[in-house]
């Protein structure tokens, strides 16, 4: 049976009125609440898959939601184009008719650079794995391997699983001395596999650059551009009829809170590793979900 958890956390007054308490309802599946919403914003990593495996019940839940005539957009902080994210879903067995669209932080960043070709210059220093080095293919930008001949840093993540933050500090100091801005196409700090393995993301490197005074521009959750793009797709759907579902309080829940849509926190993703200290994280990021669920299931 669902039960309410009242947590004393410093919430945004727009969400709590004059009350300092936020009520989060724990539910075992989406069935009790889904009739209240017409459209869903679904996180990918931590809710639908872990990069290589679907979570249990995902296919059945997507089919049930489509049978209930729900609109669905996958929104991901993946630093790659939509076509690559769609290919991963297809490989994992998620059929195209089960969702309306996909929005990725990489796609939003790509479109922004396409629309602002003169803002930062044409030469970028790439930070990330080789698999995502094609992110700007098709645009009039040139990759530079010399920081002194670069106009900005393009950060999509660590180059290899063996790298750590310390490996980048010397380069970051040089870039900051040159006053180079950084474009971060994945605000996530980390992701977790179904097995429990945790991997750092581009957000860690962006945070390190900001710590030494570097200027960083982010695309992806919790920043508004991704939600504004979704509203164009959900044309005519009021915000009170939209539900965001994700496993990250700092990204999925904070983004939904700021944009003014209800949210569901999935505790079986990134929260598996930290003991589920939801109250502390909600207070830290000044955001709380409307509902808490163990997994994406209907």
mmCIF file of C-alpha atoms in Angstrom:
data_model
loop_
_atom_site.group_PDB
_atom_site.id
_atom_site.type_symbol
_atom_site.label_atom_id
_atom_site.label_comp_id
_atom_site.label_asym_id
_atom_site.label_seq_id
_atom_site.Cartn_x
_atom_site.Cartn_y
_atom_site.Cartn_z
ATOM 1 C CA UNK A 1 0.000 0.000 0.000
ATOM 2 C CA UNK A 2 1.260 3.504 -0.727
ATOM 3 C CA UNK A 3 2.328 5.600 2.234
ATOM 4 C CA UNK A 4 3.331 9.228 2.675
ATOM 5 C CA UNK A 5 6.719 10.341 3.864
ATOM 6 C CA UNK A 6 6.977 13.871 5.239
ATOM 7 C CA UNK A 7 10.494 15.282 5.046
ATOM 8 C CA UNK A 8 11.621 18.572 6.506
ATOM 9 C CA UNK A 9 13.606 20.085 3.657
ATOM 10 C CA UNK A 10 14.077 23.634 2.439
ATOM 11 C CA UNK A 11 11.862 23.564 -0.609
ATOM 12 C CA UNK A 12 11.277 26.201 -3.247
ATOM 13 C CA UNK A 13 8.339 28.337 -2.005
ATOM 14 C CA UNK A 14 6.678 28.000 -5.401
ATOM 15 C CA UNK A 15 6.272 24.291 -4.675
ATOM 16 C CA UNK A 16 5.447 24.273 -0.964
ATOM 17 C CA UNK A 17 3.517 27.483 -0.406
ATOM 18 C CA UNK A 18 4.251 28.603 3.162
ATOM 19 C CA UNK A 19 4.859 25.082 4.424
ATOM 20 C CA UNK A 20 8.423 23.804 4.947
ATOM 21 C CA UNK A 21 7.302 20.213 4.620
ATOM 22 C CA UNK A 22 7.214 18.251 1.395
ATOM 23 C CA UNK A 23 5.148 15.070 1.122
ATOM 24 C CA UNK A 24 6.522 12.344 -1.096
ATOM 25 C CA UNK A 25 4.225 9.417 -1.738
ATOM 26 C CA UNK A 26 5.797 5.976 -1.971
ATOM 27 C CA UNK A 27 4.223 3.774 -4.639
ATOM 28 C CA UNK A 28 5.042 0.256 -5.768
ATOM 29 C CA UNK A 29 4.197 0.931 -9.439
ATOM 30 C CA UNK A 30 2.764 3.631 -11.697
ATOM 31 C CA UNK A 31 -0.774 2.233 -11.910
ATOM 32 C CA UNK A 32 -2.283 4.272 -9.016
ATOM 33 C CA UNK A 33 -1.211 7.655 -10.424
ATOM 34 C CA UNK A 34 -0.924 7.311 -14.181
ATOM 35 C CA UNK A 35 -4.494 8.464 -14.948
ATOM 36 C CA UNK A 36 -3.527 11.956 -13.711
ATOM 37 C CA UNK A 37 -1.039 12.469 -16.556
ATOM 38 C CA UNK A 38 -1.115 12.563 -20.344
ATOM 39 C CA UNK A 39 2.608 12.744 -21.108
ATOM 40 C CA UNK A 40 5.786 11.308 -19.607
ATOM 41 C CA UNK A 41 9.416 12.422 -19.628
ATOM 42 C CA UNK A 42 11.472 9.287 -19.038
ATOM 43 C CA UNK A 43 15.134 9.206 -18.110
ATOM 44 C CA UNK A 44 17.131 6.498 -19.867
ATOM 45 C CA UNK A 45 20.193 5.436 -17.842
ATOM 46 C CA UNK A 46 19.035 4.248 -14.405
ATOM 47 C CA UNK A 47 15.372 3.897 -15.398
ATOM 48 C CA UNK A 48 15.189 2.176 -18.793
ATOM 49 C CA UNK A 49 18.693 0.698 -19.101
ATOM 50 C CA UNK A 50 22.231 0.790 -17.722
ATOM 51 C CA UNK A 51 23.939 1.286 -21.060
ATOM 52 C CA UNK A 52 23.963 -2.405 -21.950
ATOM 53 C CA UNK A 53 20.922 -4.040 -20.297
ATOM 54 C CA UNK A 54 17.268 -3.128 -19.880
ATOM 55 C CA UNK A 55 15.927 -3.012 -16.352
ATOM 56 C CA UNK A 56 13.295 -5.667 -15.536
ATOM 57 C CA UNK A 57 9.702 -4.962 -16.649
ATOM 58 C CA UNK A 58 10.675 -2.056 -18.920
ATOM 59 C CA UNK A 59 9.163 -3.505 -22.091
ATOM 60 C CA UNK A 60 5.932 -4.466 -20.381
ATOM 61 C CA UNK A 61 5.652 -1.061 -18.717
ATOM 62 C CA UNK A 62 6.199 0.855 -21.958
ATOM 63 C CA UNK A 63 3.567 -1.250 -23.713
ATOM 64 C CA UNK A 64 1.091 -0.681 -20.876
ATOM 65 C CA UNK A 65 1.678 3.075 -20.983
ATOM 66 C CA UNK A 66 1.188 3.199 -24.739
ATOM 67 C CA UNK A 67 -1.980 1.126 -24.420
ATOM 68 C CA UNK A 68 -3.138 3.773 -21.940
ATOM 69 C CA UNK A 69 -2.480 6.382 -24.697
ATOM 70 C CA UNK A 70 0.360 8.165 -22.906
ATOM 71 C CA UNK A 71 2.807 10.323 -24.825
ATOM 72 C CA UNK A 72 6.422 9.449 -24.065
ATOM 73 C CA UNK A 73 9.686 11.305 -24.596
ATOM 74 C CA UNK A 74 12.981 9.838 -23.439
ATOM 75 C CA UNK A 75 15.233 12.595 -22.109
ATOM 76 C CA UNK A 76 18.848 11.701 -21.518
ATOM 77 C CA UNK A 77 22.074 13.394 -20.472
ATOM 78 C CA UNK A 78 23.888 11.272 -23.030
ATOM 79 C CA UNK A 79 26.544 13.397 -24.807
ATOM 80 C CA UNK A 80 25.639 12.092 -28.227
ATOM 81 C CA UNK A 81 23.139 12.712 -31.022
ATOM 82 C CA UNK A 82 19.606 11.368 -30.896
ATOM 83 C CA UNK A 83 20.260 8.832 -33.672
ATOM 84 C CA UNK A 84 22.899 7.073 -31.560
ATOM 85 C CA UNK A 85 20.626 6.982 -28.503
ATOM 86 C CA UNK A 86 17.838 5.537 -30.654
ATOM 87 C CA UNK A 87 20.182 2.872 -31.992
ATOM 88 C CA UNK A 88 21.037 1.771 -28.442
ATOM 89 C CA UNK A 89 17.348 1.485 -27.582
ATOM 90 C CA UNK A 90 16.704 -0.561 -30.705
ATOM 91 C CA UNK A 91 19.590 -2.893 -29.888
ATOM 92 C CA UNK A 92 18.163 -3.393 -26.399
ATOM 93 C CA UNK A 93 14.738 -4.257 -27.776
ATOM 94 C CA UNK A 94 12.820 -1.013 -27.241
ATOM 95 C CA UNK A 95 10.546 -0.639 -30.248
ATOM 96 C CA UNK A 96 10.058 2.726 -31.955
ATOM 97 C CA UNK A 97 6.275 2.659 -31.567
ATOM 98 C CA UNK A 98 6.661 2.609 -27.773
ATOM 99 C CA UNK A 99 7.721 6.256 -27.596
ATOM 100 C CA UNK A 100 7.221 9.583 -29.358
ATOM 101 C CA UNK A 101 10.709 11.047 -29.347
ATOM 102 C CA UNK A 102 14.160 11.209 -27.743
ATOM 103 C CA UNK A 103 15.983 14.290 -26.510
ATOM 104 C CA UNK A 104 19.648 14.082 -25.512
ATOM 105 C CA UNK A 105 21.944 16.690 -23.981
ATOM 106 C CA UNK A 106 24.317 16.021 -26.868
ATOM 107 C CA UNK A 107 21.631 16.862 -29.402
ATOM 108 C CA UNK A 108 20.691 20.081 -27.604
ATOM 109 C CA UNK A 109 24.358 21.114 -27.480
ATOM 110 C CA UNK A 110 24.820 20.244 -31.153
ATOM 111 C CA UNK A 111 21.828 22.355 -32.165
ATOM 112 C CA UNK A 112 23.022 25.252 -29.989
ATOM 113 C CA UNK A 113 26.460 25.246 -31.615
ATOM 114 C CA UNK A 114 24.815 25.018 -35.021
ATOM 115 C CA UNK A 115 22.719 28.112 -34.234
ATOM 116 C CA UNK A 116 25.584 30.071 -32.629
ATOM 117 C CA UNK A 117 28.537 29.420 -34.950
ATOM 118 C CA UNK A 118 30.463 32.562 -34.018
ATOM 119 C CA UNK A 119 29.932 32.571 -30.251
ATOM 120 C CA UNK A 120 33.069 30.740 -29.113
ATOM 121 C CA UNK A 121 35.130 30.214 -32.240
ATOM 122 C CA UNK A 122 35.570 27.167 -34.446
ATOM 123 C CA UNK A 123 38.359 25.193 -32.777
ATOM 124 C CA UNK A 124 37.646 22.933 -29.820
ATOM 125 C CA UNK A 125 39.741 20.730 -27.572
ATOM 126 C CA UNK A 126 37.927 17.423 -27.149
ATOM 127 C CA UNK A 127 37.614 15.737 -23.741
ATOM 128 C CA UNK A 128 35.953 12.354 -23.879
ATOM 129 C CA UNK A 129 36.031 8.793 -25.219
ATOM 130 C CA UNK A 130 36.621 8.014 -28.870
ATOM 131 C CA UNK A 131 33.095 6.610 -29.247
ATOM 132 C CA UNK A 132 31.609 10.102 -28.803
ATOM 133 C CA UNK A 133 34.214 12.080 -30.759
ATOM 134 C CA UNK A 134 31.771 12.366 -33.681
ATOM 135 C CA UNK A 135 29.378 14.587 -31.717
ATOM 136 C CA UNK A 136 30.025 17.662 -33.890
ATOM 137 C CA UNK A 137 30.223 15.847 -37.222
ATOM 138 C CA UNK A 138 28.411 17.873 -39.850
ATOM 139 C CA UNK A 139 29.127 21.243 -38.229
ATOM 140 C CA UNK A 140 31.801 23.719 -39.255
ATOM 141 C CA UNK A 141 33.983 23.144 -36.179
ATOM 142 C CA UNK A 142 37.493 21.763 -36.063
ATOM 143 C CA UNK A 143 39.038 19.610 -33.383
ATOM 144 C CA UNK A 144 42.415 20.793 -32.099
ATOM 145 C CA UNK A 145 44.925 18.721 -30.160
ATOM 146 C CA UNK A 146 46.744 21.840 -28.963
ATOM 147 C CA UNK A 147 45.134 23.733 -26.109
ATOM 148 C CA UNK A 148 46.902 26.925 -27.193
ATOM 149 C CA UNK A 149 45.201 26.753 -30.582
ATOM 150 C CA UNK A 150 41.730 25.996 -29.208
ATOM 151 C CA UNK A 151 38.775 28.334 -28.683
ATOM 152 C CA UNK A 152 36.859 26.203 -26.176
ATOM 153 C CA UNK A 153 36.821 22.863 -24.373
ATOM 154 C CA UNK A 154 34.235 20.296 -25.447
ATOM 155 C CA UNK A 155 33.630 18.015 -22.462
ATOM 156 C CA UNK A 156 31.624 14.818 -22.938
ATOM 157 C CA UNK A 157 33.324 12.708 -20.250
ATOM 158 C CA UNK A 158 36.401 10.754 -19.308
ATOM 159 C CA UNK A 159 38.433 9.291 -22.147
ATOM 160 C CA UNK A 160 38.812 5.873 -20.527
ATOM 161 C CA UNK A 161 37.571 4.055 -17.442
ATOM 162 C CA UNK A 162 41.088 4.239 -15.996
ATOM 163 C CA UNK A 163 41.258 8.043 -16.009
ATOM 164 C CA UNK A 164 40.537 10.140 -12.922
ATOM 165 C CA UNK A 165 40.072 13.841 -12.244
ATOM 166 C CA UNK A 166 43.754 14.357 -11.421
ATOM 167 C CA UNK A 167 44.707 13.439 -14.971
ATOM 168 C CA UNK A 168 43.055 16.617 -16.264
ATOM 169 C CA UNK A 169 44.178 19.217 -13.739
ATOM 170 C CA UNK A 170 47.258 20.411 -15.610
ATOM 171 C CA UNK A 171 45.292 20.853 -18.827
ATOM 172 C CA UNK A 172 42.499 22.654 -16.979
ATOM 173 C CA UNK A 173 44.942 25.108 -15.439
ATOM 174 C CA UNK A 174 46.384 25.832 -18.880
ATOM 175 C CA UNK A 175 42.893 26.272 -20.356
ATOM 176 C CA UNK A 176 41.855 28.598 -17.549
ATOM 177 C CA UNK A 177 44.995 30.693 -18.051
ATOM 178 C CA UNK A 178 43.892 31.090 -21.675
ATOM 179 C CA UNK A 179 40.355 31.972 -20.515
ATOM 180 C CA UNK A 180 38.818 29.131 -22.533
ATOM 181 C CA UNK A 181 35.149 28.361 -21.843
ATOM 182 C CA UNK A 182 33.989 24.757 -21.460
ATOM 183 C CA UNK A 183 30.894 23.250 -23.035
ATOM 184 C CA UNK A 184 29.705 20.278 -20.962
ATOM 185 C CA UNK A 185 27.321 17.945 -22.771
ATOM 186 C CA UNK A 186 26.625 15.665 -19.808
ATOM 187 C CA UNK A 187 25.917 17.318 -16.432
ATOM 188 C CA UNK A 188 25.746 13.930 -14.651
ATOM 189 C CA UNK A 189 28.378 13.321 -11.993
ATOM 190 C CA UNK A 190 28.136 9.535 -12.230
ATOM 191 C CA UNK A 191 26.076 6.604 -13.467
ATOM 192 C CA UNK A 192 25.587 3.147 -12.032
ATOM 193 C CA UNK A 193 25.259 -0.217 -13.766
ATOM 194 C CA UNK A 194 22.655 -2.787 -12.755
ATOM 195 C CA UNK A 195 25.577 -4.734 -11.289
ATOM 196 C CA UNK A 196 26.339 -1.826 -8.960
ATOM 197 C CA UNK A 197 29.474 -0.580 -10.723
ATOM 198 C CA UNK A 198 29.737 3.224 -10.685
ATOM 199 C CA UNK A 199 31.356 5.340 -13.409
ATOM 200 C CA UNK A 200 32.129 9.090 -13.278
ATOM 201 C CA UNK A 201 30.691 11.359 -15.959
ATOM 202 C CA UNK A 202 31.505 14.680 -17.602
ATOM 203 C CA UNK A 203 29.893 16.611 -14.753
ATOM 204 C CA UNK A 204 32.850 15.712 -12.531
ATOM 205 C CA UNK A 205 35.307 17.343 -14.930
ATOM 206 C CA UNK A 206 33.076 20.393 -15.364
ATOM 207 C CA UNK A 207 32.909 20.792 -11.581
ATOM 208 C CA UNK A 208 36.699 20.582 -11.370
ATOM 209 C CA UNK A 209 37.054 23.282 -14.029
ATOM 210 C CA UNK A 210 34.606 25.553 -12.222
ATOM 211 C CA UNK A 211 36.512 25.061 -8.963
ATOM 212 C CA UNK A 212 39.588 26.747 -10.443
ATOM 213 C CA UNK A 213 37.508 29.555 -11.926
ATOM 214 C CA UNK A 214 36.727 28.131 -15.359
ATOM 215 C CA UNK A 215 33.499 29.107 -17.080
ATOM 216 C CA UNK A 216 31.208 26.189 -17.968
ATOM 217 C CA UNK A 217 28.037 26.093 -20.060
ATOM 218 C CA UNK A 218 25.886 22.993 -19.541
ATOM 219 C CA UNK A 219 23.249 21.316 -21.652
ATOM 220 C CA UNK A 220 20.956 18.596 -20.336
ATOM 221 C CA UNK A 221 19.002 18.011 -17.143
ATOM 222 C CA UNK A 222 18.413 19.980 -14.906
ATOM 223 C CA UNK A 223 18.877 22.927 -17.299
ATOM 224 C CA UNK A 224 15.785 24.395 -18.975
ATOM 225 C CA UNK A 225 16.570 23.959 -22.689
ATOM 226 C CA UNK A 226 15.817 20.238 -22.671
ATOM 227 C CA UNK A 227 12.398 20.774 -21.083
ATOM 228 C CA UNK A 228 11.548 23.665 -23.386
ATOM 229 C CA UNK A 229 12.331 21.402 -26.336
ATOM 230 C CA UNK A 230 10.028 18.713 -24.922
ATOM 231 C CA UNK A 231 7.180 21.206 -24.527
ATOM 232 C CA UNK A 232 7.390 21.946 -28.247
ATOM 233 C CA UNK A 233 6.840 18.239 -28.914
ATOM 234 C CA UNK A 234 4.067 18.059 -26.294
ATOM 235 C CA UNK A 235 2.328 21.042 -27.892
ATOM 236 C CA UNK A 236 -0.897 21.820 -26.091
ATOM 237 C CA UNK A 237 -0.194 19.569 -23.103
ATOM 238 C CA UNK A 238 -0.353 21.590 -19.853
ATOM 239 C CA UNK A 239 2.490 21.143 -17.386
ATOM 240 C CA UNK A 240 0.174 19.722 -14.715
ATOM 241 C CA UNK A 241 -0.487 16.771 -17.037
ATOM 242 C CA UNK A 242 3.205 15.962 -17.528
ATOM 243 C CA UNK A 243 5.159 13.546 -15.307
ATOM 244 C CA UNK A 244 8.954 13.230 -15.251
ATOM 245 C CA UNK A 245 10.500 9.926 -14.132
ATOM 246 C CA UNK A 246 14.182 9.593 -13.270
ATOM 247 C CA UNK A 247 16.724 8.227 -10.810
ATOM 248 C CA UNK A 248 18.793 11.381 -10.224
ATOM 249 C CA UNK A 249 17.731 14.012 -7.694
ATOM 250 C CA UNK A 250 20.333 16.539 -8.890
ATOM 251 C CA UNK A 251 19.291 16.172 -12.528
ATOM 252 C CA UNK A 252 15.906 14.506 -13.143
ATOM 253 C CA UNK A 253 14.078 15.681 -10.030
ATOM 254 C CA UNK A 254 15.717 19.104 -9.797
ATOM 255 C CA UNK A 255 15.026 19.716 -13.469
ATOM 256 C CA UNK A 256 11.376 18.744 -13.155
ATOM 257 C CA UNK A 257 11.012 20.855 -10.002
ATOM 258 C CA UNK A 258 12.465 23.956 -11.626
ATOM 259 C CA UNK A 259 10.372 23.513 -14.747
ATOM 260 C CA UNK A 260 7.179 22.987 -12.778
ATOM 261 C CA UNK A 261 6.177 19.418 -13.598
ATOM 262 C CA UNK A 262 5.499 16.513 -11.234
ATOM 263 C CA UNK A 263 8.133 13.838 -10.847
ATOM 264 C CA UNK A 264 8.778 10.262 -9.767
ATOM 265 C CA UNK A 265 12.093 9.218 -8.238
ATOM 266 C CA UNK A 266 13.234 5.699 -9.134
ATOM 267 C CA UNK A 267 15.355 4.385 -6.257
ATOM 268 C CA UNK A 268 16.751 1.377 -8.114
ATOM 269 C CA UNK A 269 19.242 3.384 -10.195
ATOM 270 C CA UNK A 270 21.968 5.706 -8.927
ATOM 271 C CA UNK A 271 20.527 5.692 -5.387
ATOM 272 C CA UNK A 272 21.359 2.002 -4.947
ATOM 273 C CA UNK A 273 24.915 2.883 -3.989
ATOM 274 C CA UNK A 274 24.355 5.513 -1.287
ATOM 275 C CA UNK A 275 21.846 3.814 0.983
ATOM 276 C CA UNK A 276 18.937 5.845 -0.334
ATOM 277 C CA UNK A 277 19.565 8.996 1.744
ATOM 278 C CA UNK A 278 16.813 10.750 -0.136
ATOM 279 C CA UNK A 279 16.051 13.437 2.456
ATOM 280 C CA UNK A 280 19.642 14.709 2.536
ATOM 281 C CA UNK A 281 19.865 14.805 -1.260
ATOM 282 C CA UNK A 282 16.541 16.611 -1.581
ATOM 283 C CA UNK A 283 17.744 19.238 0.873
ATOM 284 C CA UNK A 284 21.092 19.558 -0.915
ATOM 285 C CA UNK A 285 19.521 20.154 -4.324
ATOM 286 C CA UNK A 286 16.419 21.994 -3.100
ATOM 287 C CA UNK A 287 14.133 19.592 -4.944
ATOM 288 C CA UNK A 288 11.931 16.642 -4.061
ATOM 289 C CA UNK A 289 9.837 14.204 -6.109
ATOM 290 C CA UNK A 290 6.105 13.866 -5.778
ATOM 291 C CA UNK A 291 6.445 10.094 -5.757
ATOM 292 C CA UNK A 292 9.059 7.485 -4.946
ATOM 293 C CA UNK A 293 9.106 4.109 -6.723
ATOM 294 C CA UNK A 294 11.577 1.214 -6.541
ATOM 295 C CA UNK A 295 11.652 0.654 -10.303
ATOM 296 C CA UNK A 296 10.002 1.659 -13.555
ATOM 297 C CA UNK A 297 7.006 -0.669 -13.537
ATOM 298 C CA UNK A 298 3.257 -0.605 -14.148
#
